[in-house]
């Protein structure tokens, strides 16, 4: 499952691109380096989902449509 300390690869079904994020705490987040907080709007939407799941949600009037490709633990 996507949670604190995981790297997630997502297939963006809108842009057709692969996106990768590392989920950490708010004190470690660096969105420019694809490191996001589990407490951020995107982090909240991603957490507790597993590989193979389709996710559709809206944040600040922007639609997101992802397929969870893979989830790996990050060495902290």
PDB file of C-alpha atoms in Angstrom:
ATOM      1  CA  UNK A   1       0.000   0.000   0.000  1.00  0.00           C
ATOM      2  CA  UNK A   2       1.081   3.585  -0.613  1.00  0.00           C
ATOM      3  CA  UNK A   3       2.161   5.090   2.714  1.00  0.00           C
ATOM      4  CA  UNK A   4       4.895   7.075   4.449  1.00  0.00           C
ATOM      5  CA  UNK A   5       8.292   5.931   3.191  1.00  0.00           C
ATOM      6  CA  UNK A   6       7.177   4.570  -0.175  1.00  0.00           C
ATOM      7  CA  UNK A   7       8.052   5.415  -3.785  1.00  0.00           C
ATOM      8  CA  UNK A   8       5.042   5.187  -6.068  1.00  0.00           C
ATOM      9  CA  UNK A   9       4.997   5.043  -9.852  1.00  0.00           C
ATOM     10  CA  UNK A  10       1.754   6.199 -11.441  1.00  0.00           C
ATOM     11  CA  UNK A  11       0.548   6.057 -15.024  1.00  0.00           C
ATOM     12  CA  UNK A  12      -1.142   9.399 -15.676  1.00  0.00           C
ATOM     13  CA  UNK A  13      -4.077   8.414 -17.880  1.00  0.00           C
ATOM     14  CA  UNK A  14      -4.651  12.045 -18.929  1.00  0.00           C
ATOM     15  CA  UNK A  15      -1.105  12.949 -20.074  1.00  0.00           C
ATOM     16  CA  UNK A  16      -0.083   9.320 -20.846  1.00  0.00           C
ATOM     17  CA  UNK A  17       3.123   9.834 -18.839  1.00  0.00           C
ATOM     18  CA  UNK A  18       4.662   7.891 -15.992  1.00  0.00           C
ATOM     19  CA  UNK A  19       4.991   9.915 -12.787  1.00  0.00           C
ATOM     20  CA  UNK A  20       6.983   8.988  -9.702  1.00  0.00           C
ATOM     21  CA  UNK A  21       6.598  10.344  -6.170  1.00  0.00           C
ATOM     22  CA  UNK A  22       8.229   9.631  -2.830  1.00  0.00           C
ATOM     23  CA  UNK A  23       5.839   9.917   0.107  1.00  0.00           C
ATOM     24  CA  UNK A  24       7.438  11.349   3.254  1.00  0.00           C
ATOM     25  CA  UNK A  25       6.501  13.750   6.041  1.00  0.00           C
ATOM     26  CA  UNK A  26       5.735  17.477   5.711  1.00  0.00           C
ATOM     27  CA  UNK A  27       9.190  18.397   7.049  1.00  0.00           C
ATOM     28  CA  UNK A  28      10.893  16.432   4.216  1.00  0.00           C
ATOM     29  CA  UNK A  29       8.696  17.361   1.271  1.00  0.00           C
ATOM     30  CA  UNK A  30      10.327  18.867  -1.817  1.00  0.00           C
ATOM     31  CA  UNK A  31       7.691  18.962  -4.570  1.00  0.00           C
ATOM     32  CA  UNK A  32      10.293  20.086  -7.135  1.00  0.00           C
ATOM     33  CA  UNK A  33      12.054  16.736  -6.531  1.00  0.00           C
ATOM     34  CA  UNK A  34       8.785  14.729  -6.535  1.00  0.00           C
ATOM     35  CA  UNK A  35       8.970  14.273  -2.740  1.00  0.00           C
ATOM     36  CA  UNK A  36       5.533  14.934  -1.304  1.00  0.00           C
ATOM     37  CA  UNK A  37       4.033  14.860   2.171  1.00  0.00           C
ATOM     38  CA  UNK A  38       1.519  12.203   3.112  1.00  0.00           C
ATOM     39  CA  UNK A  39      -0.480  15.148   4.547  1.00  0.00           C
ATOM     40  CA  UNK A  40      -0.560  17.093   1.248  1.00  0.00           C
ATOM     41  CA  UNK A  41      -3.744  16.972  -0.857  1.00  0.00           C
ATOM     42  CA  UNK A  42      -2.067  14.628  -3.371  1.00  0.00           C
ATOM     43  CA  UNK A  43      -0.498  12.525  -0.623  1.00  0.00           C
ATOM     44  CA  UNK A  44      -3.855  12.096   1.099  1.00  0.00           C
ATOM     45  CA  UNK A  45      -5.463  10.931  -2.165  1.00  0.00           C
ATOM     46  CA  UNK A  46      -2.667   8.438  -2.896  1.00  0.00           C
ATOM     47  CA  UNK A  47      -2.218   6.870   0.544  1.00  0.00           C
ATOM     48  CA  UNK A  48      -3.711   3.464   1.316  1.00  0.00           C
ATOM     49  CA  UNK A  49      -4.048   2.411  -2.320  1.00  0.00           C
ATOM     50  CA  UNK A  50      -2.265  -0.564  -3.877  1.00  0.00           C
ATOM     51  CA  UNK A  51      -0.647  -1.424  -7.213  1.00  0.00           C
ATOM     52  CA  UNK A  52      -3.153  -1.990 -10.001  1.00  0.00           C
ATOM     53  CA  UNK A  53      -5.767   0.396  -8.601  1.00  0.00           C
ATOM     54  CA  UNK A  54      -7.289   3.178 -10.676  1.00  0.00           C
ATOM     55  CA  UNK A  55      -7.528   6.529  -8.875  1.00  0.00           C
ATOM     56  CA  UNK A  56      -9.703   9.428  -9.983  1.00  0.00           C
ATOM     57  CA  UNK A  57      -9.965  12.589  -7.903  1.00  0.00           C
ATOM     58  CA  UNK A  58      -9.979  16.366  -8.118  1.00  0.00           C
ATOM     59  CA  UNK A  59      -7.683  18.796  -6.266  1.00  0.00           C
ATOM     60  CA  UNK A  60      -8.242  22.544  -6.618  1.00  0.00           C
ATOM     61  CA  UNK A  61     -10.516  22.006  -9.629  1.00  0.00           C
ATOM     62  CA  UNK A  62      -7.853  19.927 -11.446  1.00  0.00           C
ATOM     63  CA  UNK A  63      -8.817  16.379 -12.407  1.00  0.00           C
ATOM     64  CA  UNK A  64      -6.413  13.492 -11.823  1.00  0.00           C
ATOM     65  CA  UNK A  65      -6.701  10.013 -13.323  1.00  0.00           C
ATOM     66  CA  UNK A  66      -3.975   7.536 -12.364  1.00  0.00           C
ATOM     67  CA  UNK A  67      -3.227   3.839 -12.503  1.00  0.00           C
ATOM     68  CA  UNK A  68      -0.951   2.783  -9.636  1.00  0.00           C
ATOM     69  CA  UNK A  69       1.918   1.038 -11.460  1.00  0.00           C
ATOM     70  CA  UNK A  70       4.228   0.070  -8.590  1.00  0.00           C
ATOM     71  CA  UNK A  71       5.023   0.771  -4.947  1.00  0.00           C
ATOM     72  CA  UNK A  72       8.436   0.313  -3.339  1.00  0.00           C
ATOM     73  CA  UNK A  73       9.794   1.011   0.135  1.00  0.00           C
ATOM     74  CA  UNK A  74      12.310   3.872   0.324  1.00  0.00           C
ATOM     75  CA  UNK A  75      15.536   3.432   2.293  1.00  0.00           C
ATOM     76  CA  UNK A  76      15.347   6.227   4.855  1.00  0.00           C
TER      77      UNK A  76
END
